Amino acid sequence: MRIRKKTPKPSARRPPLYFVGYRGTAPATDELKIWYEREYGGPLTIRYEAGSAESWHATHGPWSAHVVMPLPMSHVADVMKQLAWEHDVMGAVAPSLVSPRDMPDTILFAAR
């Protein structure tokens, strides 16, 4: 029997860490992975969510995030107006829920 750890979901009450704007087609996860590893050092691990091509989970060391690209227009219309967003499409990077026991390790890693 194989035990599989579930991917943590983002908190619905907390805002995203980052918004990602782009025009045209969404950047491929391979492109983002190569860019991240070149800029910040690797490895970046990406796991797709079952049944959703635009939603995935990224991890680097103890850091993890839930990424949705593109966000549905019904969710971002007001945000685009507030931010005077110039890009046609928007994605979001949200922190995954972390247990209180693991929070100090995550904060320490982010501070480095």
Tab-separated table of C-alpha atoms in Angstrom:
chain	number	residue	atom	x	y	z
A	1	MET	CA	0.000	0.000	0.000
A	2	ARG	CA	1.241	3.455	-0.845
A	3	ILE	CA	0.544	6.462	1.370
A	4	ARG	CA	0.307	9.711	-0.524
A	5	LYS	CA	0.597	13.058	1.190
A	6	LYS	CA	-2.048	15.543	0.063
A	7	THR	CA	-0.923	18.836	-1.413
A	8	PRO	CA	-1.745	21.735	0.927
A	9	LYS	CA	-4.388	24.135	-0.369
A	10	PRO	CA	-4.163	27.930	-0.132
A	11	SER	CA	-6.191	29.731	2.490
A	12	ALA	CA	-9.359	31.294	1.077
A	13	ARG	CA	-9.194	34.086	3.675
A	14	ARG	CA	-5.648	35.238	2.962
A	15	PRO	CA	-4.764	37.306	-0.110
A	16	PRO	CA	-2.263	35.998	-2.677
A	17	LEU	CA	1.429	36.757	-2.179
A	18	TYR	CA	1.904	37.822	-5.791
A	19	PHE	CA	-0.122	38.569	-8.867
A	20	VAL	CA	1.444	37.640	-12.204
A	21	GLY	CA	0.419	39.597	-15.287
A	22	TYR	CA	0.955	38.587	-18.885
A	23	ARG	CA	-0.433	38.997	-22.388
A	24	GLY	CA	-1.205	36.147	-24.759
A	25	THR	CA	-0.845	32.562	-23.637
A	26	ALA	CA	0.137	31.642	-20.097
A	27	PRO	CA	3.817	30.847	-19.595
A	28	ALA	CA	4.467	27.104	-19.543
A	29	THR	CA	5.463	25.598	-16.212
A	30	ASP	CA	8.736	24.434	-17.776
A	31	GLU	CA	9.574	28.050	-18.674
A	32	LEU	CA	8.772	29.241	-15.158
A	33	LYS	CA	10.800	26.413	-13.634
A	34	ILE	CA	13.868	27.233	-15.763
A	35	TRP	CA	13.542	30.952	-14.986
A	36	TYR	CA	13.156	30.327	-11.228
A	37	GLU	CA	16.120	27.966	-11.073
A	38	ARG	CA	18.314	30.405	-13.007
A	39	GLU	CA	17.341	33.424	-10.863
A	40	TYR	CA	17.028	31.827	-7.423
A	41	GLY	CA	18.823	28.494	-7.605
A	42	GLY	CA	17.082	25.175	-7.896
A	43	PRO	CA	15.454	22.900	-7.701
A	44	LEU	CA	11.842	23.976	-8.106
A	45	THR	CA	9.394	21.080	-8.033
A	46	ILE	CA	6.021	21.449	-9.737
A	47	ARG	CA	3.072	19.116	-9.174
A	48	TYR	CA	-0.144	19.529	-11.117
A	49	GLU	CA	-3.492	19.204	-9.397
A	50	ALA	CA	-5.691	16.402	-10.653
A	51	GLY	CA	-8.319	17.648	-13.096
A	52	SER	CA	-7.029	21.214	-13.367
A	53	ALA	CA	-4.417	22.240	-15.925
A	54	GLU	CA	-4.169	25.835	-14.700
A	55	SER	CA	-3.714	25.029	-11.007
A	56	TRP	CA	-0.476	23.578	-9.614
A	57	HIS	CA	1.708	23.394	-6.538
A	58	ALA	CA	5.341	24.566	-6.469
A	59	THR	CA	7.935	23.665	-3.822
A	60	HIS	CA	11.521	24.715	-3.187
A	61	GLY	CA	12.991	23.382	0.054
A	62	PRO	CA	10.461	24.027	2.837
A	63	TRP	CA	8.812	26.825	0.824
A	64	SER	CA	5.612	25.927	-1.017
A	65	ALA	CA	2.969	27.835	-2.936
A	66	HIS	CA	-0.245	27.235	-4.808
A	67	VAL	CA	-0.245	28.775	-8.308
A	68	VAL	CA	-3.261	29.478	-10.514
A	69	MET	CA	-2.654	30.782	-14.054
A	70	PRO	CA	-4.842	32.223	-15.435
A	71	LEU	CA	-7.314	33.327	-12.798
A	72	PRO	CA	-10.948	33.418	-13.949
A	73	MET	CA	-11.920	36.913	-15.113
A	74	SER	CA	-14.879	36.898	-12.709
A	75	HIS	CA	-12.367	36.784	-9.823
A	76	VAL	CA	-9.967	39.454	-11.031
A	77	ALA	CA	-12.074	42.188	-12.635
A	78	ASP	CA	-12.231	44.306	-9.445
A	79	VAL	CA	-8.569	43.699	-8.589
A	80	MET	CA	-7.501	44.784	-12.081
A	81	LYS	CA	-9.441	48.038	-11.678
A	82	GLN	CA	-7.991	48.740	-8.212
A	83	LEU	CA	-4.411	48.109	-9.324
A	84	ALA	CA	-4.800	49.817	-12.729
A	85	TRP	CA	-3.582	46.532	-14.201
A	86	GLU	CA	-2.334	46.826	-17.776
A	87	HIS	CA	-1.910	43.132	-18.618
A	88	ASP	CA	-4.748	41.228	-20.252
A	89	VAL	CA	-4.519	38.154	-18.027
A	90	MET	CA	-3.632	37.614	-14.377
A	91	GLY	CA	-2.379	34.662	-12.352
A	92	ALA	CA	-1.811	34.366	-8.605
A	93	VAL	CA	0.730	32.800	-6.273
A	94	ALA	CA	-0.720	32.048	-2.840
A	95	PRO	CA	0.963	30.599	0.233
A	96	SER	CA	0.006	27.046	1.070
A	97	LEU	CA	-1.368	26.332	4.505
A	98	VAL	CA	1.460	25.385	6.829
A	99	SER	CA	1.071	23.746	10.203
A	100	PRO	CA	2.157	25.907	13.167
A	101	ARG	CA	4.898	23.352	13.873
A	102	ASP	CA	6.491	23.971	10.432
A	103	MET	CA	6.005	27.764	10.346
A	104	PRO	CA	9.365	28.744	11.993
A	105	ASP	CA	11.287	26.667	9.421
A	106	THR	CA	9.416	28.309	6.547
A	107	ILE	CA	10.017	31.812	7.913
A	108	LEU	CA	13.714	31.106	8.470
A	109	PHE	CA	14.103	29.758	4.925
A	110	ALA	CA	12.335	32.797	3.424
A	111	ALA	CA	14.539	35.166	5.451
A	112	ARG	CA	17.714	33.656	4.004
